[in-house]
Amino acid sequence: MNPTYRIISGQWKAKRISAPKHFIVRPTTDFAKEALFSILDNRYALASSSVLDLFSGIGSITLEFASRGCQDIQSVEMNAKHAGFIQHTASELDLVLNMNIQRADVFDWLKKNKGKKQYDIIFADPPFDLDEKKYQELIALVLENDYLKENGVFILEHSSRMKLEHSQLLESRKYGNISFAFFNKETEVPL
């Protein structure tokens, strides 16, 4: 079966994107993506937000931001075929000017690019079988290296079975077997 997803809103609302059959990916479900973007639409002016999409897969999140008018999207995906698919799809939809797709290991990319740019929204959807220590390393690389703008948010998609704890974790939202963990730049000190 081909990995398929739907663009939820914006210029390409209801557009279905199908990747080649041999791609092994797990795009964020439409249900979860709709809930996530409902939250983001209420908190951010997406068209003027800078976005970093880590573990971009076949572009479900990247293209959702682009369809909503976001002009500054950086996508990082290690698989060359997946990165090429995002580039090709963005070109077909005339969205390519809004995004920069990098083929790289996310951990290496974050180590190499610290201090170069900050983002309003950072989204990461690593493989669910990633070791919990690697999840913690990912959180540290993003939050400790000044990637987030002052009021920015880092959203980490993970299996609902995994319970993440961190001093900068603001909230978690569960949508079936996936959850989104929201982190901010500053450590929240409970009163």
PDB file of C-alpha atoms in Angstrom:
ATOM      1  CA  MET A   1       0.000   0.000   0.000  1.00  0.00           C
ATOM      2  CA  ASN A   2       1.274   3.479  -0.864  1.00  0.00           C
ATOM      3  CA  PRO A   3       1.974   5.828   2.045  1.00  0.00           C
ATOM      4  CA  THR A   4      -0.673   8.537   1.600  1.00  0.00           C
ATOM      5  CA  TYR A   5      -1.608  11.720   3.417  1.00  0.00           C
ATOM      6  CA  ARG A   6      -3.915  14.662   2.889  1.00  0.00           C
ATOM      7  CA  ILE A   7      -3.145  18.368   3.128  1.00  0.00           C
ATOM      8  CA  ILE A   8      -5.657  19.588   5.702  1.00  0.00           C
ATOM      9  CA  SER A   9      -5.957  23.300   4.929  1.00  0.00           C
ATOM     10  CA  GLY A  10      -4.700  26.252   2.932  1.00  0.00           C
ATOM     11  CA  GLN A  11      -3.962  26.604  -0.768  1.00  0.00           C
ATOM     12  CA  TRP A  12      -3.903  22.832  -1.331  1.00  0.00           C
ATOM     13  CA  LYS A  13      -6.704  21.879   1.094  1.00  0.00           C
ATOM     14  CA  ALA A  14      -7.936  18.276   0.591  1.00  0.00           C
ATOM     15  CA  LYS A  15      -5.058  17.448  -1.812  1.00  0.00           C
ATOM     16  CA  ARG A  16      -4.021  13.801  -1.416  1.00  0.00           C
ATOM     17  CA  ILE A  17      -0.325  13.009  -1.698  1.00  0.00           C
ATOM     18  CA  SER A  18       0.737   9.417  -2.426  1.00  0.00           C
ATOM     19  CA  ALA A  19       4.349   8.286  -2.187  1.00  0.00           C
ATOM     20  CA  PRO A  20       5.760   5.320  -4.114  1.00  0.00           C
ATOM     21  CA  LYS A  21       4.840   1.893  -2.672  1.00  0.00           C
ATOM     22  CA  HIS A  22       8.369   1.008  -1.610  1.00  0.00           C
ATOM     23  CA  PHE A  23       8.702   4.010   0.726  1.00  0.00           C
ATOM     24  CA  ILE A  24       8.634   2.877   4.349  1.00  0.00           C
ATOM     25  CA  VAL A  25       7.266   5.877   6.233  1.00  0.00           C
ATOM     26  CA  ARG A  26       4.649   6.676   8.855  1.00  0.00           C
ATOM     27  CA  PRO A  27       3.129  10.060   8.002  1.00  0.00           C
ATOM     28  CA  THR A  28       1.375  11.866  10.851  1.00  0.00           C
ATOM     29  CA  THR A  29      -2.275  10.796  10.708  1.00  0.00           C
ATOM     30  CA  ASP A  30      -4.789  13.275   9.292  1.00  0.00           C
ATOM     31  CA  PHE A  31      -6.656  13.235  12.630  1.00  0.00           C
ATOM     32  CA  ALA A  32      -3.550  14.118  14.648  1.00  0.00           C
ATOM     33  CA  LYS A  33      -2.302  16.628  12.074  1.00  0.00           C
ATOM     34  CA  GLU A  34      -5.674  18.398  12.034  1.00  0.00           C
ATOM     35  CA  ALA A  35      -5.598  18.694  15.846  1.00  0.00           C
ATOM     36  CA  LEU A  36      -1.984  19.902  15.845  1.00  0.00           C
ATOM     37  CA  PHE A  37      -2.592  22.593  13.231  1.00  0.00           C
ATOM     38  CA  SER A  38      -5.729  23.724  15.012  1.00  0.00           C
ATOM     39  CA  ILE A  39      -3.510  24.456  18.037  1.00  0.00           C
ATOM     40  CA  LEU A  40      -0.820  26.139  15.911  1.00  0.00           C
ATOM     41  CA  ASP A  41      -3.349  28.246  13.976  1.00  0.00           C
ATOM     42  CA  ASN A  42      -4.657  29.617  17.281  1.00  0.00           C
ATOM     43  CA  ARG A  43      -1.209  30.442  18.675  1.00  0.00           C
ATOM     44  CA  TYR A  44       0.877  31.567  15.690  1.00  0.00           C
ATOM     45  CA  ALA A  45       0.619  33.586  12.508  1.00  0.00           C
ATOM     46  CA  LEU A  46       1.787  30.660  10.393  1.00  0.00           C
ATOM     47  CA  ALA A  47       2.354  32.654   7.203  1.00  0.00           C
ATOM     48  CA  SER A  48       5.024  34.735   8.958  1.00  0.00           C
ATOM     49  CA  SER A  49       6.507  31.908  11.063  1.00  0.00           C
ATOM     50  CA  SER A  50       9.866  30.290  10.432  1.00  0.00           C
ATOM     51  CA  VAL A  51       9.623  26.502  10.632  1.00  0.00           C
ATOM     52  CA  LEU A  52      12.129  23.687  11.053  1.00  0.00           C
ATOM     53  CA  ASP A  53      10.754  20.218  10.216  1.00  0.00           C
ATOM     54  CA  LEU A  54      13.049  17.437  11.441  1.00  0.00           C
ATOM     55  CA  PHE A  55      12.700  13.835  10.198  1.00  0.00           C
ATOM     56  CA  SER A  56      10.514  15.188   7.393  1.00  0.00           C
ATOM     57  CA  GLY A  57       9.688  11.791   5.890  1.00  0.00           C
ATOM     58  CA  ILE A  58       7.620  12.373   2.752  1.00  0.00           C
ATOM     59  CA  GLY A  59       6.704  15.944   3.674  1.00  0.00           C
ATOM     60  CA  SER A  60       3.339  15.703   5.419  1.00  0.00           C
ATOM     61  CA  ILE A  61       4.152  18.483   7.906  1.00  0.00           C
ATOM     62  CA  THR A  62       6.388  20.530   5.579  1.00  0.00           C
ATOM     63  CA  LEU A  63       3.741  20.704   2.865  1.00  0.00           C
ATOM     64  CA  GLU A  64       0.998  21.476   5.389  1.00  0.00           C
ATOM     65  CA  PHE A  65       2.932  24.553   6.539  1.00  0.00           C
ATOM     66  CA  ALA A  66       3.627  25.558   2.920  1.00  0.00           C
ATOM     67  CA  SER A  67      -0.028  25.149   1.933  1.00  0.00           C
ATOM     68  CA  ARG A  68      -0.946  27.519   4.776  1.00  0.00           C
ATOM     69  CA  GLY A  69       1.301  30.227   3.353  1.00  0.00           C
ATOM     70  CA  CYS A  70       4.394  29.738   5.478  1.00  0.00           C
ATOM     71  CA  GLN A  71       7.282  31.373   3.590  1.00  0.00           C
ATOM     72  CA  ASP A  72      10.267  30.048   5.584  1.00  0.00           C
ATOM     73  CA  ILE A  73      10.469  26.262   5.983  1.00  0.00           C
ATOM     74  CA  GLN A  74      13.635  24.238   6.557  1.00  0.00           C
ATOM     75  CA  SER A  75      13.160  20.462   6.210  1.00  0.00           C
ATOM     76  CA  VAL A  76      15.745  17.888   7.233  1.00  0.00           C
ATOM     77  CA  GLU A  77      15.403  14.293   6.017  1.00  0.00           C
ATOM     78  CA  MET A  78      18.155  11.671   5.831  1.00  0.00           C
ATOM     79  CA  ASN A  79      16.623   9.405   3.174  1.00  0.00           C
ATOM     80  CA  ALA A  80      17.596  10.744  -0.267  1.00  0.00           C
ATOM     81  CA  LYS A  81      14.487   9.332  -1.988  1.00  0.00           C
ATOM     82  CA  HIS A  82      12.193  10.867   0.630  1.00  0.00           C
ATOM     83  CA  ALA A  83      13.930  14.267   0.419  1.00  0.00           C
ATOM     84  CA  GLY A  84      13.682  14.077  -3.388  1.00  0.00           C
ATOM     85  CA  PHE A  85       9.982  13.220  -3.123  1.00  0.00           C
ATOM     86  CA  ILE A  86       9.335  16.303  -0.945  1.00  0.00           C
ATOM     87  CA  GLN A  87      11.242  18.475  -3.440  1.00  0.00           C
ATOM     88  CA  HIS A  88       9.363  16.990  -6.402  1.00  0.00           C
ATOM     89  CA  THR A  89       5.942  17.342  -4.722  1.00  0.00           C
ATOM     90  CA  ALA A  90       6.676  20.918  -3.630  1.00  0.00           C
ATOM     91  CA  SER A  91       7.695  21.737  -7.206  1.00  0.00           C
ATOM     92  CA  GLU A  92       4.495  20.190  -8.619  1.00  0.00           C
ATOM     93  CA  LEU A  93       2.413  22.260  -6.186  1.00  0.00           C
ATOM     94  CA  ASP A  94       4.442  25.417  -6.878  1.00  0.00           C
ATOM     95  CA  LEU A  95       5.533  25.610  -3.216  1.00  0.00           C
ATOM     96  CA  VAL A  96       9.266  25.111  -3.695  1.00  0.00           C
ATOM     97  CA  LEU A  97      10.212  28.768  -3.125  1.00  0.00           C
ATOM     98  CA  ASN A  98       8.913  28.546   0.448  1.00  0.00           C
ATOM     99  CA  MET A  99      11.185  25.732   1.548  1.00  0.00           C
ATOM    100  CA  ASN A 100      14.728  24.484   1.822  1.00  0.00           C
ATOM    101  CA  ILE A 101      15.033  20.694   1.906  1.00  0.00           C
ATOM    102  CA  GLN A 102      18.264  19.326   3.321  1.00  0.00           C
ATOM    103  CA  ARG A 103      19.309  15.697   3.038  1.00  0.00           C
ATOM    104  CA  ALA A 104      21.102  15.011   6.326  1.00  0.00           C
ATOM    105  CA  ASP A 105      21.089  13.035   9.550  1.00  0.00           C
ATOM    106  CA  VAL A 106      19.042  15.180  11.949  1.00  0.00           C
ATOM    107  CA  PHE A 107      21.447  14.755  14.877  1.00  0.00           C
ATOM    108  CA  ASP A 108      24.469  15.724  12.737  1.00  0.00           C
ATOM    109  CA  TRP A 109      22.555  18.634  11.172  1.00  0.00           C
ATOM    110  CA  LEU A 110      21.604  20.021  14.599  1.00  0.00           C
ATOM    111  CA  LYS A 111      25.215  19.764  15.815  1.00  0.00           C
ATOM    112  CA  LYS A 112      26.580  21.489  12.694  1.00  0.00           C
ATOM    113  CA  ASN A 113      24.046  24.318  12.449  1.00  0.00           C
ATOM    114  CA  LYS A 114      23.781  25.566  16.032  1.00  0.00           C
ATOM    115  CA  GLY A 115      23.801  29.334  16.302  1.00  0.00           C
ATOM    116  CA  LYS A 116      23.033  29.851  12.600  1.00  0.00           C
ATOM    117  CA  LYS A 117      19.275  30.405  12.715  1.00  0.00           C
ATOM    118  CA  GLN A 118      16.318  30.461  15.104  1.00  0.00           C
ATOM    119  CA  TYR A 119      12.779  29.261  14.378  1.00  0.00           C
ATOM    120  CA  ASP A 120       9.282  30.040  15.627  1.00  0.00           C
ATOM    121  CA  ILE A 121       8.174  26.415  15.297  1.00  0.00           C
ATOM    122  CA  ILE A 122      10.294  23.274  15.323  1.00  0.00           C
ATOM    123  CA  PHE A 123       8.592  19.970  14.624  1.00  0.00           C
ATOM    124  CA  ALA A 124      10.257  16.564  14.918  1.00  0.00           C
ATOM    125  CA  ASP A 125       8.797  13.167  14.051  1.00  0.00           C
ATOM    126  CA  PRO A 126      11.608  10.670  14.651  1.00  0.00           C
ATOM    127  CA  PRO A 127      11.083   6.938  14.082  1.00  0.00           C
ATOM    128  CA  PHE A 128       8.998   5.503  16.925  1.00  0.00           C
ATOM    129  CA  ASP A 129      11.584   2.758  17.494  1.00  0.00           C
ATOM    130  CA  LEU A 130      14.222   5.370  18.363  1.00  0.00           C
ATOM    131  CA  ASP A 131      15.774   4.691  21.766  1.00  0.00           C
ATOM    132  CA  GLU A 132      14.501   6.954  24.568  1.00  0.00           C
ATOM    133  CA  LYS A 133      18.072   8.212  25.138  1.00  0.00           C
ATOM    134  CA  LYS A 134      18.088   9.442  21.530  1.00  0.00           C
ATOM    135  CA  TYR A 135      14.784  11.258  22.148  1.00  0.00           C
ATOM    136  CA  GLN A 136      16.416  12.998  25.121  1.00  0.00           C
ATOM    137  CA  GLU A 137      19.476  13.829  22.997  1.00  0.00           C
ATOM    138  CA  LEU A 138      17.202  15.333  20.333  1.00  0.00           C
ATOM    139  CA  ILE A 139      15.384  17.463  22.926  1.00  0.00           C
ATOM    140  CA  ALA A 140      18.713  18.672  24.332  1.00  0.00           C
ATOM    141  CA  LEU A 141      20.149  19.497  20.895  1.00  0.00           C
ATOM    142  CA  VAL A 142      17.127  21.634  20.033  1.00  0.00           C
ATOM    143  CA  LEU A 143      16.597  23.352  23.392  1.00  0.00           C
ATOM    144  CA  GLU A 144      20.204  23.868  24.476  1.00  0.00           C
ATOM    145  CA  ASN A 145      21.518  25.233  21.185  1.00  0.00           C
ATOM    146  CA  ASP A 146      19.348  28.307  20.734  1.00  0.00           C
ATOM    147  CA  TYR A 147      17.262  27.022  17.816  1.00  0.00           C
ATOM    148  CA  LEU A 148      13.997  28.438  19.206  1.00  0.00           C
ATOM    149  CA  LYS A 149      13.024  32.085  19.009  1.00  0.00           C
ATOM    150  CA  GLU A 150      11.880  33.762  22.226  1.00  0.00           C
ATOM    151  CA  ASN A 151       8.233  32.651  22.080  1.00  0.00           C
ATOM    152  CA  GLY A 152       8.860  29.633  19.885  1.00  0.00           C
ATOM    153  CA  VAL A 153       7.709  26.073  20.394  1.00  0.00           C
ATOM    154  CA  PHE A 154       9.352  22.695  19.826  1.00  0.00           C
ATOM    155  CA  ILE A 155       6.851  19.912  19.097  1.00  0.00           C
ATOM    156  CA  LEU A 156       8.003  16.310  19.330  1.00  0.00           C
ATOM    157  CA  GLU A 157       5.783  13.564  17.951  1.00  0.00           C
ATOM    158  CA  HIS A 158       6.190  10.247  19.743  1.00  0.00           C
ATOM    159  CA  SER A 159       4.414   7.021  20.583  1.00  0.00           C
ATOM    160  CA  SER A 160       1.771   7.499  23.271  1.00  0.00           C
ATOM    161  CA  ARG A 161       3.341   4.587  25.143  1.00  0.00           C
ATOM    162  CA  MET A 162       6.443   6.699  25.808  1.00  0.00           C
ATOM    163  CA  LYS A 163       6.174   9.126  28.696  1.00  0.00           C
ATOM    164  CA  LEU A 164       8.559  12.037  28.226  1.00  0.00           C
ATOM    165  CA  GLU A 165       9.692  14.156  31.144  1.00  0.00           C
ATOM    166  CA  HIS A 166      11.651  17.379  30.859  1.00  0.00           C
ATOM    167  CA  SER A 167      11.791  20.691  32.722  1.00  0.00           C
ATOM    168  CA  GLN A 168      10.796  22.602  29.565  1.00  0.00           C
ATOM    169  CA  LEU A 169       7.865  20.346  28.675  1.00  0.00           C
ATOM    170  CA  LEU A 170       4.775  22.566  28.604  1.00  0.00           C
ATOM    171  CA  GLU A 171       2.106  20.024  27.722  1.00  0.00           C
ATOM    172  CA  SER A 172       1.398  16.757  25.950  1.00  0.00           C
ATOM    173  CA  ARG A 173      -1.537  16.009  23.704  1.00  0.00           C
ATOM    174  CA  LYS A 174      -2.555  12.440  22.910  1.00  0.00           C
ATOM    175  CA  TYR A 175      -4.290  11.428  19.679  1.00  0.00           C
ATOM    176  CA  GLY A 176      -4.691   7.668  19.624  1.00  0.00           C
ATOM    177  CA  ASN A 177      -1.318   5.941  19.542  1.00  0.00           C
ATOM    178  CA  ILE A 178       0.613   9.158  18.900  1.00  0.00           C
ATOM    179  CA  SER A 179       1.304  12.103  21.168  1.00  0.00           C
ATOM    180  CA  PHE A 180       2.716  15.571  20.694  1.00  0.00           C
ATOM    181  CA  ALA A 181       5.006  16.972  23.394  1.00  0.00           C
ATOM    182  CA  PHE A 182       5.273  20.776  23.402  1.00  0.00           C
ATOM    183  CA  PHE A 183       8.456  22.392  24.735  1.00  0.00           C
ATOM    184  CA  ASN A 184       9.381  26.046  25.126  1.00  0.00           C
ATOM    185  CA  LYS A 185      12.677  27.904  25.172  1.00  0.00           C
ATOM    186  CA  GLU A 186      12.734  28.824  28.833  1.00  0.00           C
ATOM    187  CA  THR A 187      12.556  26.538  31.826  1.00  0.00           C
ATOM    188  CA  GLU A 188       9.200  26.882  33.538  1.00  0.00           C
ATOM    189  CA  VAL A 189       9.561  27.051  37.302  1.00  0.00           C
ATOM    190  CA  PRO A 190       6.371  25.909  39.059  1.00  0.00           C
ATOM    191  CA  LEU A 191       5.160  28.198  41.862  1.00  0.00           C
TER     192      LEU A 191
END
